[in-house]
XYZ file of C-alpha atoms in Angstrom:
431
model
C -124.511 -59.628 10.711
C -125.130 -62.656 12.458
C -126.416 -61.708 15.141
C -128.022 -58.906 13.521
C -130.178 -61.373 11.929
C -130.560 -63.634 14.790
C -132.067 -60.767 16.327
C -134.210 -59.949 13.879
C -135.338 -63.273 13.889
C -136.420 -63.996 17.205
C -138.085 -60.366 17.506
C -140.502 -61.512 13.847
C -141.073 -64.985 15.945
C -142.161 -62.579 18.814
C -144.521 -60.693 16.710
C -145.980 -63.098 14.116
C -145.657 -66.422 16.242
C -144.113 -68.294 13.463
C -142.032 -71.628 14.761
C -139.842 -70.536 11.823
C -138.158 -67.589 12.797
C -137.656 -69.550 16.406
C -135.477 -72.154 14.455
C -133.813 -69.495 11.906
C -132.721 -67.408 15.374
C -131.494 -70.412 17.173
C -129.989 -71.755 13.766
C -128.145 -68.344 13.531
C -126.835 -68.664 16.734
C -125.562 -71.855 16.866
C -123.970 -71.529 13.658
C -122.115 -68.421 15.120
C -120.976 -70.465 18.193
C -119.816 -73.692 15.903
C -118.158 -71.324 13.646
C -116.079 -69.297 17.301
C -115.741 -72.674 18.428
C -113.820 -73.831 15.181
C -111.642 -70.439 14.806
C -110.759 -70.960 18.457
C -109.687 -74.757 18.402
C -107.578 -74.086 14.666
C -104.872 -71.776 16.855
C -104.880 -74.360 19.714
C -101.973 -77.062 19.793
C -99.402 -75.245 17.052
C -96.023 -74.341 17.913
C -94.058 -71.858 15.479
C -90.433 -72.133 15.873
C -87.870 -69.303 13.401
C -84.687 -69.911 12.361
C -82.335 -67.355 10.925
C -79.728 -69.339 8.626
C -77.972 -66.090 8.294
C -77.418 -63.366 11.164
C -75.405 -61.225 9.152
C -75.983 -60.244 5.644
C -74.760 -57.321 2.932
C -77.085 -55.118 0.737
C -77.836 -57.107 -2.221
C -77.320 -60.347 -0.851
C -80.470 -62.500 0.256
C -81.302 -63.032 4.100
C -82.334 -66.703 4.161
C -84.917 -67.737 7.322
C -86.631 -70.927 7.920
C -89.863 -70.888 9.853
C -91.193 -73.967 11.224
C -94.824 -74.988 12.280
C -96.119 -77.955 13.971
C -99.565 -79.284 15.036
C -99.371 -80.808 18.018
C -103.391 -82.161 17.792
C -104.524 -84.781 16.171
C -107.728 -82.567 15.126
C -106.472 -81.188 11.580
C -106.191 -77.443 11.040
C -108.079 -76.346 7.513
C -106.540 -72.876 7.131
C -103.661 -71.050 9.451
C -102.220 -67.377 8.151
C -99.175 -66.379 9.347
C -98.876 -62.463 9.009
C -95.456 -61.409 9.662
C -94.241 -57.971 11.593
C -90.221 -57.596 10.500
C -89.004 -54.903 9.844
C -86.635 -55.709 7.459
C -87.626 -54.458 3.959
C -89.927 -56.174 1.849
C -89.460 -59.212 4.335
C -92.309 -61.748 3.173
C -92.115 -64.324 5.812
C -95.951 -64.474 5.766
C -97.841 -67.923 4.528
C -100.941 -69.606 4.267
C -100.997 -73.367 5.853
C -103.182 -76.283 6.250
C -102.146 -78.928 8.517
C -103.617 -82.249 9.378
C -103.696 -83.959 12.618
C -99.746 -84.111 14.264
C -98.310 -82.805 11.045
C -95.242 -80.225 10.017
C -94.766 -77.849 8.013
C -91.770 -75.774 7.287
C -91.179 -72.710 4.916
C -88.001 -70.681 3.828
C -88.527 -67.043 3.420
C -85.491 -65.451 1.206
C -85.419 -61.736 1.425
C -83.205 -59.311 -0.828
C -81.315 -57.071 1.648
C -81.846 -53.333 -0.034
C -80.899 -51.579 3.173
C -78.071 -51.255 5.677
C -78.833 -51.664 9.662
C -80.321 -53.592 12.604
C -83.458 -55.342 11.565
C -85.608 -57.142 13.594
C -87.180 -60.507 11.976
C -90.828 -61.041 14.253
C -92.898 -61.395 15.849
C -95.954 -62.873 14.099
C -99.872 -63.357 14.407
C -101.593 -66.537 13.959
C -104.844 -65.890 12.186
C -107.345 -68.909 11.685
C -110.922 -69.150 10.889
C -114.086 -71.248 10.415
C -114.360 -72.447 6.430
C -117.435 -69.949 5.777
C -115.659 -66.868 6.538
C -117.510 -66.279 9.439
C -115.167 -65.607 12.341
C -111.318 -65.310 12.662
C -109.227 -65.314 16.051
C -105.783 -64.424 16.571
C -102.655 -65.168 18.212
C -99.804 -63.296 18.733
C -96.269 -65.299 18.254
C -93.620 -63.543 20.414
C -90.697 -65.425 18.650
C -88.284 -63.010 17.010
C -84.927 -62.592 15.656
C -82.344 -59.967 14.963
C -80.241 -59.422 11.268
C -77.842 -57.172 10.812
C -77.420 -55.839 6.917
C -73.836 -54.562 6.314
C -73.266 -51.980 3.783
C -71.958 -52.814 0.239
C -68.386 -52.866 -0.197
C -66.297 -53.556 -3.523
C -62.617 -54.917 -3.446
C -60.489 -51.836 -5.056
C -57.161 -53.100 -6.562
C -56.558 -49.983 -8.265
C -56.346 -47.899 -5.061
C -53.429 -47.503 -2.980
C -51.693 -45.186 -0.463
C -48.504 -43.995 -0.417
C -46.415 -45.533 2.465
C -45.738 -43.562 5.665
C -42.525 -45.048 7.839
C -41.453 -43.721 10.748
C -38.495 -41.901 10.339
C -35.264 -44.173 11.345
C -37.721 -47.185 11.660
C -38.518 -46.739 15.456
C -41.073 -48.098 17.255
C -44.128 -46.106 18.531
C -44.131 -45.930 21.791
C -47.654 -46.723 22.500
C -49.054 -50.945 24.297
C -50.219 -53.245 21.298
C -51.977 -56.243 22.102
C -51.050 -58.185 19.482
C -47.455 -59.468 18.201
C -44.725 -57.489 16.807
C -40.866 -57.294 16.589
C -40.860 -55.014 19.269
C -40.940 -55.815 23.122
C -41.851 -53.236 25.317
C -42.085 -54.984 28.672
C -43.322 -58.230 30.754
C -46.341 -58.287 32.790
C -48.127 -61.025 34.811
C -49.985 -63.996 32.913
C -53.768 -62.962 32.814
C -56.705 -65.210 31.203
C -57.012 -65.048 27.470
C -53.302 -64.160 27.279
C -52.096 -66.270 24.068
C -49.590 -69.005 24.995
C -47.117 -67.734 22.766
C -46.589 -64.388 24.845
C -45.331 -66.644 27.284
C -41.496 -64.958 28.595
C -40.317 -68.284 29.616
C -36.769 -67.003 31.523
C -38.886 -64.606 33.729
C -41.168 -67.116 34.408
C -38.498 -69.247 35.326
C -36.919 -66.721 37.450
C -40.112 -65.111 38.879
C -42.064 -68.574 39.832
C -45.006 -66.992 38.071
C -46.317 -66.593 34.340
C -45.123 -63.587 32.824
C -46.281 -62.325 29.445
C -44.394 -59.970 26.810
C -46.332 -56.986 25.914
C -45.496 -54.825 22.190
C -44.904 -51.968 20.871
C -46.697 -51.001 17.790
C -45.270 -51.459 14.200
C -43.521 -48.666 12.962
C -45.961 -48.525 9.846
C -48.707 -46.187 9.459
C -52.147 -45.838 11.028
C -54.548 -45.278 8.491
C -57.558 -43.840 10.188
C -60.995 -43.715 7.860
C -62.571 -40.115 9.035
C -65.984 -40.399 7.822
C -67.822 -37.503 7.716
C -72.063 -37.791 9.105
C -72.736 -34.379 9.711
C -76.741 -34.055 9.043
C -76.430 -30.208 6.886
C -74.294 -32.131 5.054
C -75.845 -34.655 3.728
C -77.939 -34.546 0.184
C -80.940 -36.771 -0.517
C -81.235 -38.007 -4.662
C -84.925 -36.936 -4.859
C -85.055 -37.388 -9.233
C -87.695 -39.588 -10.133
C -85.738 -41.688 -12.171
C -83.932 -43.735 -9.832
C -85.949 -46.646 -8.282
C -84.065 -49.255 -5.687
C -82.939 -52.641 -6.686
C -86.521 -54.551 -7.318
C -86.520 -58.670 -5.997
C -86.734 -60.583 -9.055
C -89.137 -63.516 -7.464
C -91.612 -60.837 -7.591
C -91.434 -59.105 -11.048
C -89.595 -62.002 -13.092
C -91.954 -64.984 -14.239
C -91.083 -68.566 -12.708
C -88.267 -69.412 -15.060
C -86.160 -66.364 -15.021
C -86.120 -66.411 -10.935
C -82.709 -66.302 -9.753
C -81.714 -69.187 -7.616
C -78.780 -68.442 -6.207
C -77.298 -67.228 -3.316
C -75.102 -64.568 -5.339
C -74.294 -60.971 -4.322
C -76.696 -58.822 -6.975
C -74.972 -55.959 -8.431
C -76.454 -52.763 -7.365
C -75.452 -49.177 -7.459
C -78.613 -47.039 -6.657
C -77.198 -44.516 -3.847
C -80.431 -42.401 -2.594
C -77.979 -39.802 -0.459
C -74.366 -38.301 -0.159
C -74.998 -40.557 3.576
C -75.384 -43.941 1.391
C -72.932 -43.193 -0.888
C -70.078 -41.770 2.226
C -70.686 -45.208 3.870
C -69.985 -47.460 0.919
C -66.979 -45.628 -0.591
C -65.897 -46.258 3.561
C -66.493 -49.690 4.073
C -64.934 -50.248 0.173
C -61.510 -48.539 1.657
C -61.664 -50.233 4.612
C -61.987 -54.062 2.864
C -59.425 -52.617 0.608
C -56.278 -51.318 2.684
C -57.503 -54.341 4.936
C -56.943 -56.730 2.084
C -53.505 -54.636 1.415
C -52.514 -55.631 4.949
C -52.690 -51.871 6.042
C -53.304 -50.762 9.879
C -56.842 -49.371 9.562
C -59.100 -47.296 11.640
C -62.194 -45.447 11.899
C -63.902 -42.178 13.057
C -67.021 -41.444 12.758
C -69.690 -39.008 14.609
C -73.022 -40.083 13.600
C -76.008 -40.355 16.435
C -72.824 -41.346 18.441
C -68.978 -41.110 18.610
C -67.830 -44.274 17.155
C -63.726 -44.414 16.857
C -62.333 -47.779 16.387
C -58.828 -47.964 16.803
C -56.137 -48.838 14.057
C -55.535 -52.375 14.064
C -54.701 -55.408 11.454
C -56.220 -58.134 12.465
C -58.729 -60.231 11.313
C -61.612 -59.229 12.704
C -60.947 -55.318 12.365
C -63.077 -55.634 9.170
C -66.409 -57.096 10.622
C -66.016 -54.448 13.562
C -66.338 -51.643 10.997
C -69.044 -52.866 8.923
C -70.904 -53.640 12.086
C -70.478 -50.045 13.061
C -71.265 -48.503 9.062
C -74.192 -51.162 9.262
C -75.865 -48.693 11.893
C -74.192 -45.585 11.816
C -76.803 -42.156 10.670
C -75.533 -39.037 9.721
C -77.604 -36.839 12.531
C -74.809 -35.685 14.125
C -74.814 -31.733 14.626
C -70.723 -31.443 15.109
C -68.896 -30.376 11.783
C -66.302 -32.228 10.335
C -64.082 -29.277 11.544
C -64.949 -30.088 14.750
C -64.387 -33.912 14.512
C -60.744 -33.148 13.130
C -59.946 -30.685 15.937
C -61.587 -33.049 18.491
C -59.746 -36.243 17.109
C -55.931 -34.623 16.961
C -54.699 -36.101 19.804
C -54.809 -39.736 17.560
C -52.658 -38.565 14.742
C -49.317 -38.103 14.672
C -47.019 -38.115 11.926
C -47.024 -42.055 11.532
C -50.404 -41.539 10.514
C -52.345 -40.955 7.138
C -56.418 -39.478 7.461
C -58.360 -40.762 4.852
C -61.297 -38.473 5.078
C -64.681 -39.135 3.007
C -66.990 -36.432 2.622
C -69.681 -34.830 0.535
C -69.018 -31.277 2.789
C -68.657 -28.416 0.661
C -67.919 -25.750 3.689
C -64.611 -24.971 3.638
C -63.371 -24.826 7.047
C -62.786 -28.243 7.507
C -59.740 -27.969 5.059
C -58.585 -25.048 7.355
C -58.698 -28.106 9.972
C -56.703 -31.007 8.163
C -54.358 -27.921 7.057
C -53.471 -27.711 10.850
C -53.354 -31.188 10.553
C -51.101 -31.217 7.838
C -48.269 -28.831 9.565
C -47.883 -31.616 12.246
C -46.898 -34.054 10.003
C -50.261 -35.872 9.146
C -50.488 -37.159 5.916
C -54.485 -36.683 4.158
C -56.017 -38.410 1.295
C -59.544 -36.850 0.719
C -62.430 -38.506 -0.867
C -65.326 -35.966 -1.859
C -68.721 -37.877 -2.555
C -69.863 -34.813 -5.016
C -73.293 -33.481 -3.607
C -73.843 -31.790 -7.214
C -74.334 -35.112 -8.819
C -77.314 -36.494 -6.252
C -79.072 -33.362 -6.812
C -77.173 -30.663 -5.061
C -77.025 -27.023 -6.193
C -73.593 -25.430 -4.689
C -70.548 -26.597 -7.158
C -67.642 -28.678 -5.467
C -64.718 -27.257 -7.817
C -63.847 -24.708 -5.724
C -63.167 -26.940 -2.277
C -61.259 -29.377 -4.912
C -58.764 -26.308 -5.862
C -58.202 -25.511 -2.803
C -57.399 -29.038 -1.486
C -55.159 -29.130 -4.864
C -53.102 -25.824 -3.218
C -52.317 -27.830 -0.431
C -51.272 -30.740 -2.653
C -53.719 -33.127 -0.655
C -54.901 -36.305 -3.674
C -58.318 -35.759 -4.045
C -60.997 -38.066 -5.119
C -63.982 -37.821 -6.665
C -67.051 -40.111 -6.296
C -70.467 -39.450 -8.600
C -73.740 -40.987 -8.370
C -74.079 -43.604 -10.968
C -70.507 -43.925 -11.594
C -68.520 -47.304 -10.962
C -66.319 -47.061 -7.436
C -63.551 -48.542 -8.577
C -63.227 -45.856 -11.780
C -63.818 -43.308 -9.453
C -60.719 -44.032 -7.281
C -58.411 -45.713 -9.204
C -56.354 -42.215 -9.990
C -57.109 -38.702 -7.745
C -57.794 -35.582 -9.224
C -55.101 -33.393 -11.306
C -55.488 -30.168 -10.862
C -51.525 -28.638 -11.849
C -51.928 -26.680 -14.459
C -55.107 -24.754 -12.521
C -53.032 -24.364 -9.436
C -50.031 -22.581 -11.915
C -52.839 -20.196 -13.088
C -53.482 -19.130 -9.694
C -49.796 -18.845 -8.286
């Protein structure tokens, strides 16, 4: 508009002669140069540093990150916007600043997690202006982090699994890296080896460090089987249900919660959300209950993470839940049949599913006649909006005498699998 009217200006002072429209065209101008000029030096001399406090975070909890700014002139900046490009939901990291000459600023930008996954915090534009409005620049701020959001998980003290020894109590013959009563052999010292390992008479004897390498304990692998087959997944589409909402935003001042504690939430918008929390609750559980813990899963990609007990066993599968999507095209049938080499009968499948198609029980049957031992968990597809009733896959896994859980939307975990599903007198009826 400026120039518009510059132009119009100087083309009246052509025509009419007037020394007025000269000035008002040159007036126009310069004030469109001073005001370029201004917008140009306000994004000159700052440096934006970001700081996540937290790389790792859990749906519900608040992802906490600091973002620094710093004029490095001693000319003063009257306005700076920072307009933020995460992608972590409802992420506002974005501020208004004004800075005087070699001055700091910092801000903290808390963020309620609503969503599992890889999240990427940045980059960010620098917008400035001149104070009438006139002209804004910006600058593009490459600095960027990376949060990961596990999924929610609830401690279940009610749940347990029936033991599974070995029979006679012997060892399985398969390498462990980690200690146990049982010695399987010595091999040659190699970094990261733990001290301990140390077989002191063979290294005596040999003249070189030799390490003792175990056999596995003769408890049971518990392997979580979680099912992310994309047909069988069921998206909540009632109107009703609306995610968790941040409080900051639609609480006045007062009510604002201030701390840093996990908010209760149970809104589950798919059979997918609700497969991967009932998962990661089993695996903090039987974790917790020192239990040998596993898990399979065929998502975008074949994830299997071995059976182990140690202590980080629990971050690797929330890390792998945290990022896992059910668009996998292989049936849970398949995964079972594809999988069979990893259970024996030391082992116990815990398998969580919302699949109603039935030949995946004609799978873990096979399963069963080797010995396996199967605890089911059905994440009911009726109740987030699903048409095709789940009793009759829950008889059948009663004929085989496989416990059976059942998890609804809107109802509390922990009521959901503190007992399985009895079924007796229906199975009678049908003998």
């Amino acid at each position: 508009m400026l120039l518009l009217l510059a132009g119009a200006s100087y083309l009246a002072a052509q025509g009419t002669g007037l020394r007025l429209f000269f000035h008002l065209s040159y007036l126009l101008l310069g004030l469109l140069l001073l005001a370029s000029l201004w917008a140009w030096l306000n994004l000159r001399g700052l440096q934006i540093r970001r700081e996540l406090l937290s790389p790792r975070a859990t749906v519900g909890e608040y992802a906490r990150e600091r973002i620094s700014i710093a004029n490095r002139w001693f000319i003063p900046k009257l306005w700076v916007e920072l307009r933020d490009e995460s992608e972590l939901p409802q992420h506002g990291a974005g501020f208004v600043a004004s800075l005087s000459g070699r001055e700091h600023g910092r801000w903290l930008a808390r963020t309620l997690c609503t969503r599992r996954g890889r999240f990427r915090l940045g980059p960010a534009t620098l917008v400035s202006g001149d104070p009438f409005g006139i002209v804004s620049f910006g600058r593009r701020v490459a600095s960027s982090n990376e949060i990961l959001v596990y999924p929610r998980s609830e401690l279940l003290p009610s749940f347990h699994l029936p033991g599974a020894e070995l029979a006679g109590g012997q060892a399985t013959r398969a390498r462990s890296f980690h200690s146990s009563p049982n010695v399987a052999g010595i091999r040659e010292y190699a970094p990261g080896d733990s001290m301990s390992h140390i077989h002191w008479r063979s290294t005596a004897r040999i003249g070189r460090l030799m390490v003792k390498e175990f056999e596995l304990d003769p408890s049971a692998d518990i392997y979580l089987v979680l099912d992310m087959q994309e047909r069988a997944v069921v998206q909540d589409t009632r109107v009703d249900l609306r995610p968790p909402e941040d409080v900051r935003i639609t609480h006045p001042w007062w009510e604002r919660q201030q701390s840093e504690s996990v908010v209760e939430e149970r809104y589950l918008p798919s059979t997918e959300e609700g497969s991967v929390v009932v998962t990661a609750s089993l695996a903090r559980t039987l974790l917790t209950q020192n239990r040998i813990v596993g898990l399979i899963a065929w998502g975008q990609h074949r994830e299997v993470i071995p059976a182990e007990r140690e202590a980080r066993q629990l971050p690797k599968i929330l890390e792998a839940l945290a990022v896992l999507r059910a668009h996998s095209t292989h049936s849970l049938a398949e995964v079972l049949l594809a999988e069979s080499a990893r259970f024996g009968r030391d082992c116990t499948l815990v398998i969580v599913t919302s699949s109603l198609d039935e030949r995946w029980v004609g799978a873990l049957q096979q399963q069963l006649y080797r010995g396996v031992r199967a605890v089911v968990v059905l994440v009911d597809p009726q109740s987030f909006g699903g048409w095709h009733d789940p009793e009759p896959i829950l008889h059948r896994l009663a004929e085989l005498r496989v416990p059976t859980f059942r998890v609804r939307q809107g109802e509390p975990l922990e009521e959901s699998l503190r007992a399985p599903l009895r079924f007796e007198k229906d199975t009678e009826m049908r003998k």
